[in-house]
Each structure stands twice: as structure tokens, then as C-alpha cells.
């Protein structure tokens, strides 16, 4: 199963490296995360480590929605022969994630890990328009 990590914690820091060892990572840009992102990119040749800035509103749901759409655009069925099937979201609670984006992208809650919660693509879910 192909997984992608979304890190919304601005203080995630050096933990980026351990997550990037397992899967592609999208990381919220911040003073704490930026050096860790650059370090992880140097270790892994820059592959599959993407940083992003939150929208100007600073709203966590808007930030999550933007990231979900971007991840789906880059790792979904329209752009990958092996599209992602689940997202692991670090540094946020399920209530921080846009329910509208989840619905539109065919994502549903699928449990939690010690440090993240999981969203999984519904069978047959296909993002075609936004």
C-alpha cells in the first residue's frame, strides 16, 4: 500500500528524517522544520520531500485542505501509475482536517498510529476536479 505523510506540526523538526525513510513526505514550512527538511533532502537526494507554506489565513482547516489537494494532484491517480492509498497525518487532530476536502477527494478516517492518524482512499475514489 502506498502511503504519503502530511506533517502539519510546525515543530516537527528532526523527526522529518525518520518519516521520509518510509514514504513521501509533505511538511509544513517553519523555522523548526526548514533545517530538518534540507537535511533530509540531502540524505535522500531531495526525492519525495516537499515543503509547503500555509495559506495567509493561517486557518488549520484551510492549510490541511490545500495540502490534501496538492498531495492528491501529485500522488493521485491522475499523475502516478502507483497512486497513494493512504495519508498519515502528523501534528494535527482529525478535527483540524477539512471534511469538505476529505469528502471531495474520497478520503475517510482509517485509524491511528502512536504519532499520526490515517486517512484512506475509499474504493473507487477518483479525484478529477476541484
PDB file of C-alpha atoms in Angstrom, residues 6-122:
ATOM      1  CA  UNK A   6       1.438  15.048   5.744  1.00  0.00           C
ATOM      2  CA  UNK A   7       3.218  16.871   8.573  1.00  0.00           C
ATOM      3  CA  UNK A   8       1.255  19.847   9.898  1.00  0.00           C
ATOM      4  CA  UNK A   9       3.299  20.324  13.084  1.00  0.00           C
ATOM      5  CA  UNK A  10       5.496  23.450  12.762  1.00  0.00           C
ATOM      6  CA  UNK A  11       7.792  21.993  15.459  1.00  0.00           C
ATOM      7  CA  UNK A  12       8.208  18.509  13.937  1.00  0.00           C
ATOM      8  CA  UNK A  13      11.897  19.196  13.266  1.00  0.00           C
ATOM      9  CA  UNK A  14      14.364  16.298  13.009  1.00  0.00           C
ATOM     10  CA  UNK A  15      11.611  13.676  13.034  1.00  0.00           C
ATOM     11  CA  UNK A  16      11.113  14.511   9.329  1.00  0.00           C
ATOM     12  CA  UNK A  17      14.055  12.253   8.509  1.00  0.00           C
ATOM     13  CA  UNK A  18      12.563   9.127  10.078  1.00  0.00           C
ATOM     14  CA  UNK A  19       9.214   9.610   8.340  1.00  0.00           C
ATOM     15  CA  UNK A  20      10.936  10.346   4.998  1.00  0.00           C
ATOM     16  CA  UNK A  21      12.716   6.981   5.248  1.00  0.00           C
ATOM     17  CA  UNK A  22       9.317   5.267   4.989  1.00  0.00           C
ATOM     18  CA  UNK A  23       7.301   7.297   2.464  1.00  0.00           C
ATOM     19  CA  UNK A  24       6.971  10.565   0.523  1.00  0.00           C
ATOM     20  CA  UNK A  25       6.547  13.499   2.925  1.00  0.00           C
ATOM     21  CA  UNK A  26       4.814  16.869   2.694  1.00  0.00           C
ATOM     22  CA  UNK A  27       5.985  19.133   5.514  1.00  0.00           C
ATOM     23  CA  UNK A  28       4.698  22.487   6.734  1.00  0.00           C
ATOM     24  CA  UNK A  29       7.491  25.047   6.283  1.00  0.00           C
ATOM     25  CA  UNK A  30       8.611  26.669   9.545  1.00  0.00           C
ATOM     26  CA  UNK A  31      11.752  27.789  11.385  1.00  0.00           C
ATOM     27  CA  UNK A  32      11.957  24.424  13.112  1.00  0.00           C
ATOM     28  CA  UNK A  33      11.086  22.269  10.111  1.00  0.00           C
ATOM     29  CA  UNK A  34      13.091  24.002   7.365  1.00  0.00           C
ATOM     30  CA  UNK A  35      16.584  22.876   8.521  1.00  0.00           C
ATOM     31  CA  UNK A  36      15.273  19.339   9.040  1.00  0.00           C
ATOM     32  CA  UNK A  37      13.718  19.348   5.558  1.00  0.00           C
ATOM     33  CA  UNK A  38      17.014  20.425   3.995  1.00  0.00           C
ATOM     34  CA  UNK A  39      18.931  17.795   5.971  1.00  0.00           C
ATOM     35  CA  UNK A  40      16.518  15.031   4.925  1.00  0.00           C
ATOM     36  CA  UNK A  41      16.705  16.172   1.299  1.00  0.00           C
ATOM     37  CA  UNK A  42      20.500  15.963   1.442  1.00  0.00           C
ATOM     38  CA  UNK A  43      20.259  12.386   2.730  1.00  0.00           C
ATOM     39  CA  UNK A  44      17.687  11.208   0.205  1.00  0.00           C
ATOM     40  CA  UNK A  45      18.709  13.235  -2.844  1.00  0.00           C
ATOM     41  CA  UNK A  46      15.755  15.576  -2.483  1.00  0.00           C
ATOM     42  CA  UNK A  47      13.275  12.944  -3.603  1.00  0.00           C
ATOM     43  CA  UNK A  48       9.778  12.872  -2.153  1.00  0.00           C
ATOM     44  CA  UNK A  49      10.272  15.589   0.469  1.00  0.00           C
ATOM     45  CA  UNK A  50       8.067  18.585  -0.244  1.00  0.00           C
ATOM     46  CA  UNK A  51       7.673  21.657   1.925  1.00  0.00           C
ATOM     47  CA  UNK A  52       4.659  23.931   1.673  1.00  0.00           C
ATOM     48  CA  UNK A  53       3.503  27.209   3.172  1.00  0.00           C
ATOM     49  CA  UNK A  54       0.123  27.623   4.837  1.00  0.00           C
ATOM     50  CA  UNK A  55      -2.412  29.943   3.238  1.00  0.00           C
ATOM     51  CA  UNK A  56      -2.331  33.501   4.562  1.00  0.00           C
ATOM     52  CA  UNK A  57      -5.403  32.910   6.687  1.00  0.00           C
ATOM     53  CA  UNK A  58      -3.379  30.610   8.947  1.00  0.00           C
ATOM     54  CA  UNK A  59      -6.514  28.513   9.439  1.00  0.00           C
ATOM     55  CA  UNK A  60      -5.625  24.863  10.108  1.00  0.00           C
ATOM     56  CA  UNK A  61      -8.519  23.511   8.030  1.00  0.00           C
ATOM     57  CA  UNK A  62      -7.541  25.714   5.088  1.00  0.00           C
ATOM     58  CA  UNK A  63      -3.935  24.567   5.458  1.00  0.00           C
ATOM     59  CA  UNK A  64      -4.976  20.924   5.521  1.00  0.00           C
ATOM     60  CA  UNK A  65      -7.310  21.363   2.538  1.00  0.00           C
ATOM     61  CA  UNK A  66      -4.584  22.984   0.455  1.00  0.00           C
ATOM     62  CA  UNK A  67      -2.162  20.189   1.342  1.00  0.00           C
ATOM     63  CA  UNK A  68      -4.683  17.405   0.659  1.00  0.00           C
ATOM     64  CA  UNK A  69      -5.455  18.762  -2.814  1.00  0.00           C
ATOM     65  CA  UNK A  70      -1.759  19.228  -3.605  1.00  0.00           C
ATOM     66  CA  UNK A  71      -0.887  15.728  -2.425  1.00  0.00           C
ATOM     67  CA  UNK A  72      -3.725  14.237  -4.463  1.00  0.00           C
ATOM     68  CA  UNK A  73      -2.592  16.195  -7.527  1.00  0.00           C
ATOM     69  CA  UNK A  74       0.990  14.919  -7.220  1.00  0.00           C
ATOM     70  CA  UNK A  75       0.460  11.391  -5.864  1.00  0.00           C
ATOM     71  CA  UNK A  76      -3.057  10.546  -7.071  1.00  0.00           C
ATOM     72  CA  UNK A  77      -4.412   8.557  -9.985  1.00  0.00           C
ATOM     73  CA  UNK A  78      -4.069  11.416 -12.461  1.00  0.00           C
ATOM     74  CA  UNK A  79      -0.313  11.762 -12.007  1.00  0.00           C
ATOM     75  CA  UNK A  80       1.015   8.444 -10.746  1.00  0.00           C
ATOM     76  CA  UNK A  81       0.984   4.896 -12.020  1.00  0.00           C
ATOM     77  CA  UNK A  82       1.118   3.852  -8.335  1.00  0.00           C
ATOM     78  CA  UNK A  83      -1.221   6.329  -6.618  1.00  0.00           C
ATOM     79  CA  UNK A  84      -1.283   6.730  -2.874  1.00  0.00           C
ATOM     80  CA  UNK A  85      -3.863   4.780  -0.929  1.00  0.00           C
ATOM     81  CA  UNK A  86      -3.452   6.349   2.489  1.00  0.00           C
ATOM     82  CA  UNK A  87      -2.277   9.513   4.179  1.00  0.00           C
ATOM     83  CA  UNK A  88      -0.622   9.588   7.567  1.00  0.00           C
ATOM     84  CA  UNK A  89      -1.204  12.962   9.168  1.00  0.00           C
ATOM     85  CA  UNK A  90       1.241  14.098  11.846  1.00  0.00           C
ATOM     86  CA  UNK A  91       0.845  17.120  14.099  1.00  0.00           C
ATOM     87  CA  UNK A  92      -2.879  17.635  13.809  1.00  0.00           C
ATOM     88  CA  UNK A  93      -6.094  16.241  15.192  1.00  0.00           C
ATOM     89  CA  UNK A  94      -8.765  14.817  12.897  1.00  0.00           C
ATOM     90  CA  UNK A  95     -10.888  17.909  13.667  1.00  0.00           C
ATOM     91  CA  UNK A  96      -8.139  20.091  12.108  1.00  0.00           C
ATOM     92  CA  UNK A  97      -8.584  18.466   8.695  1.00  0.00           C
ATOM     93  CA  UNK A  98     -11.054  19.863   6.186  1.00  0.00           C
ATOM     94  CA  UNK A  99     -14.051  17.499   5.984  1.00  0.00           C
ATOM     95  CA  UNK A 100     -15.010  19.042   2.620  1.00  0.00           C
ATOM     96  CA  UNK A 101     -11.599  18.224   1.113  1.00  0.00           C
ATOM     97  CA  UNK A 102     -11.721  14.724   2.579  1.00  0.00           C
ATOM     98  CA  UNK A 103     -15.144  14.110   1.053  1.00  0.00           C
ATOM     99  CA  UNK A 104     -14.230  15.537  -2.339  1.00  0.00           C
ATOM    100  CA  UNK A 105     -11.017  13.506  -2.510  1.00  0.00           C
ATOM    101  CA  UNK A 106     -12.633  10.287  -1.330  1.00  0.00           C
ATOM    102  CA  UNK A 107     -10.694  10.081   1.941  1.00  0.00           C
ATOM    103  CA  UNK A 108     -12.037   8.553   5.121  1.00  0.00           C
ATOM    104  CA  UNK A 109     -10.646   8.022   8.631  1.00  0.00           C
ATOM    105  CA  UNK A 110      -8.926   4.660   8.965  1.00  0.00           C
ATOM    106  CA  UNK A 111      -7.475   4.576  12.449  1.00  0.00           C
ATOM    107  CA  UNK A 112      -4.418   5.961  14.142  1.00  0.00           C
ATOM    108  CA  UNK A 113      -0.814   5.231  14.933  1.00  0.00           C
ATOM    109  CA  UNK A 114       1.028   6.345  18.031  1.00  0.00           C
ATOM    110  CA  UNK A 115       2.043   9.619  16.385  1.00  0.00           C
ATOM    111  CA  UNK A 116      -0.390  10.114  13.490  1.00  0.00           C
ATOM    112  CA  UNK A 117      -3.868   9.423  12.274  1.00  0.00           C
ATOM    113  CA  UNK A 118      -4.648   7.732   8.984  1.00  0.00           C
ATOM    114  CA  UNK A 119      -6.913   8.682   6.108  1.00  0.00           C
ATOM    115  CA  UNK A 120      -7.528   6.079   3.427  1.00  0.00           C
ATOM    116  CA  UNK A 121      -8.873   6.415  -0.107  1.00  0.00           C
ATOM    117  CA  UNK A 122     -12.321   4.893  -0.461  1.00  0.00           C
TER     118      UNK A 122
END
